[in-house]
C-alpha atoms as one frame of an Amber mdcrd trajectory, in Angstrom:
protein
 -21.685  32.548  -3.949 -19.608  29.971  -5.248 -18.077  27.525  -2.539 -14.177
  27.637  -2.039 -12.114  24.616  -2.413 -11.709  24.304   1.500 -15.391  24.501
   1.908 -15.922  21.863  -0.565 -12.958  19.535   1.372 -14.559  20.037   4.590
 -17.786  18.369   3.317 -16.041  16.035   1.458 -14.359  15.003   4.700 -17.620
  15.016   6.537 -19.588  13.081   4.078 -16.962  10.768   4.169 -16.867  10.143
   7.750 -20.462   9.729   8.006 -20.666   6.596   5.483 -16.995   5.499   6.981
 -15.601   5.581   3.855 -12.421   6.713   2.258 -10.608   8.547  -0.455  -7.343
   8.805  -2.438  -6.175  10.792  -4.658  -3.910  10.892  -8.154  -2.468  14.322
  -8.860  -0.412  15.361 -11.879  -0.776  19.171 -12.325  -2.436  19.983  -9.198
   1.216  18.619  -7.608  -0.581  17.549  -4.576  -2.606  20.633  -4.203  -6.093
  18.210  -3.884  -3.963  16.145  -0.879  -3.306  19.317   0.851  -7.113  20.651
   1.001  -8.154  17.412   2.071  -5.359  17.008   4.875  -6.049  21.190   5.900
  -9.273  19.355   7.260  -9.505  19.016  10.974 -10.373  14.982  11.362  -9.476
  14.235   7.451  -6.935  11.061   8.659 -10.558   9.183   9.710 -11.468   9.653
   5.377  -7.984  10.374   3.591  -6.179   7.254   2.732  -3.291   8.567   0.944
  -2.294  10.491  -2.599   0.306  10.114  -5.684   1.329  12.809  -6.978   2.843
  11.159 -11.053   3.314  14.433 -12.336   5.943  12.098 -14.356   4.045  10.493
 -17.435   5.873   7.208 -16.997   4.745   7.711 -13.394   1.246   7.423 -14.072
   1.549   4.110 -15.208   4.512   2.372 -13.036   2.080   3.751  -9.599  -0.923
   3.940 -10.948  -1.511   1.624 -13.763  -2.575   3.622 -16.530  -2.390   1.961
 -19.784   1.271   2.534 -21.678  -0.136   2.379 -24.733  -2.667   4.901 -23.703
   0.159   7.129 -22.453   1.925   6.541 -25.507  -0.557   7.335 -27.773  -2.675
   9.934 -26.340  -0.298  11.227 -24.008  -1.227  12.219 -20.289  -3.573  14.607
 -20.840  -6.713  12.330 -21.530 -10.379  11.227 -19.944  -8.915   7.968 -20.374
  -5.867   8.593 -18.508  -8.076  10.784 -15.861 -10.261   7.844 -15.733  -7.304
   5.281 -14.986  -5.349   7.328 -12.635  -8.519   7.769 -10.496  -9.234   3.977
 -10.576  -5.600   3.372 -10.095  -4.250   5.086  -6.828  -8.416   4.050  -5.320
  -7.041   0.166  -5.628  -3.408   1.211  -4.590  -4.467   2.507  -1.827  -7.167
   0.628  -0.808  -9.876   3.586  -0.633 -13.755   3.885  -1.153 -13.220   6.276
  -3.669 -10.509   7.293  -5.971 -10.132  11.071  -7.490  -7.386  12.332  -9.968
  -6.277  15.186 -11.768  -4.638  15.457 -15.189  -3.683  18.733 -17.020  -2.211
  21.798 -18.623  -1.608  24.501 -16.347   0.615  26.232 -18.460   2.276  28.246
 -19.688   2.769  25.874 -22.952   0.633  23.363 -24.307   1.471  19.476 -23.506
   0.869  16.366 -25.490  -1.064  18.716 -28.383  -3.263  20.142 -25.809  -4.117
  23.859 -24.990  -3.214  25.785 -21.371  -5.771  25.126 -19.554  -7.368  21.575
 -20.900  -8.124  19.562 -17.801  -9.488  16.293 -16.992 -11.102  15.566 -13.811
 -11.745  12.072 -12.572 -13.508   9.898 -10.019 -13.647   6.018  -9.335 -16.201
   4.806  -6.584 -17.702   1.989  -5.219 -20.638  -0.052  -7.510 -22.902  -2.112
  -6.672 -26.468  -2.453  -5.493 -25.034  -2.099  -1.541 -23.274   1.067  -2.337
 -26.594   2.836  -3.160 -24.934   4.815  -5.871 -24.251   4.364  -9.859 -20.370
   4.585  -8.463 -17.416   2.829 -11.083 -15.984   5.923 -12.809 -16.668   9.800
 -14.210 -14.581  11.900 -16.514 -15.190  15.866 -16.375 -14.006  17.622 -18.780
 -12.585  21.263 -18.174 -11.508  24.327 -20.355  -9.733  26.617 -17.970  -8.540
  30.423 -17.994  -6.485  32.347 -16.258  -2.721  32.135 -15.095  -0.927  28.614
 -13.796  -1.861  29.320 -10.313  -5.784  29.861 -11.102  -5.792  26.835 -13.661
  -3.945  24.508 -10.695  -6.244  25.876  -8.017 -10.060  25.735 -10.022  -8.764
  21.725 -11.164  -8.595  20.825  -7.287 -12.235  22.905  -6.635 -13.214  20.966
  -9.784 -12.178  17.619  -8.783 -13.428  17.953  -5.174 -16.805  19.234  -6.426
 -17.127  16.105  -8.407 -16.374  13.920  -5.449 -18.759  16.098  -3.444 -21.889
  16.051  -5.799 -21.737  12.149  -6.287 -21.208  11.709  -2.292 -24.276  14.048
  -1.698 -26.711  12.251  -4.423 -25.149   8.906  -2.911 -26.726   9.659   0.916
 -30.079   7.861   1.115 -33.063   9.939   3.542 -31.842   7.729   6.343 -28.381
   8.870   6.171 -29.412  12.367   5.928 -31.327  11.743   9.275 -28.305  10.349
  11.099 -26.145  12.728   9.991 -28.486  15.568  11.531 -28.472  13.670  14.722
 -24.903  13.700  15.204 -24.621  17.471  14.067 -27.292  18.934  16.380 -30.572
  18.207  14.849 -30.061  21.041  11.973
């Protein structure tokens, strides 16, 4: 069975706290739907720095930094503008790992794009201390279904992508501690 989103933010959060490490997140058409999963999270205030919700376009790049010129061009629906808000709102506020979402949820297309074209981003420590590839990943998503189930599989999406690169991140040692602290299963 497939995990829900507030499975997925619970080991998110507890991944998180293990490593001491942090997250923030950039939301435009999840309209802070990602913050809320994360904060739903018994102990989340020890991993969750903070969000922006730019559901604004000229938001994006006054909070977050995203390229103008990108936004101009492309508009806001874009792995480069995924990419950039993720990086963004990590460095504005100051977290281990930055996450964003960028969108159509419908019911009309945006910026020449399709209900339902998503772009799911994540911006994480590199470097040979962080034991992980880290810097930043674009997924790409082609959504069905009605505003509400577009909105709510982008924040599952998003958090699955911070899960996965978390989970391949944790070194054997880790893995050990972590069973330690959580009754030796």
């Amino acid at each position: 069975m497939r995990s829900t989103a507030a499975d997925i933010a619970a080991d998110v959060v507890r991944l998180l706290t293990v490593k001491g490490e942090t997250v923030a997140v950039a939301e435009s058409l999840t309209g802070g739907l990602v913050a809320a999963e994360l904060t739903a999270v018994p102990g989340a205030s020890k991993a969750f720095r903070g969000s922006v919700t730019a559901y604004a376009t000229e938001l994006k790049h006054r909070m977050l930094g995203v390229d103008a010129g990108l936004l101009a061009q492309r508009g806001a629906v874009d792995p480069q503008v995924a990419a950039q808000m993720a990086a963004g709102v990590r460095k504005a506020l100051g977290a281990d790992w930055g996450i964003a979402t960028t969108g159509v949820a419908g019911p009309d297309p945006q910026d020449g794009q399709p209900v339902g074209t998503v772009f799911v981003a994540l911006d994480g420590p590199v470097g040979p201390d962080s034991g992980s590839a880290g810097g930043g990943k674009v997924q790409p998503l082609r959504l069905n279904g009605d505003r509400a189930e577009i909105r709510m599989e982008s924040v599952r999406s998003v958090l699955a992508l911070l899960l996965k690169e978390l989970a391949s991140e944790q070194t054997g040692n880790e893995r050990a501690q972590d069973t330690e602290r959580n009754g030796g299963f």
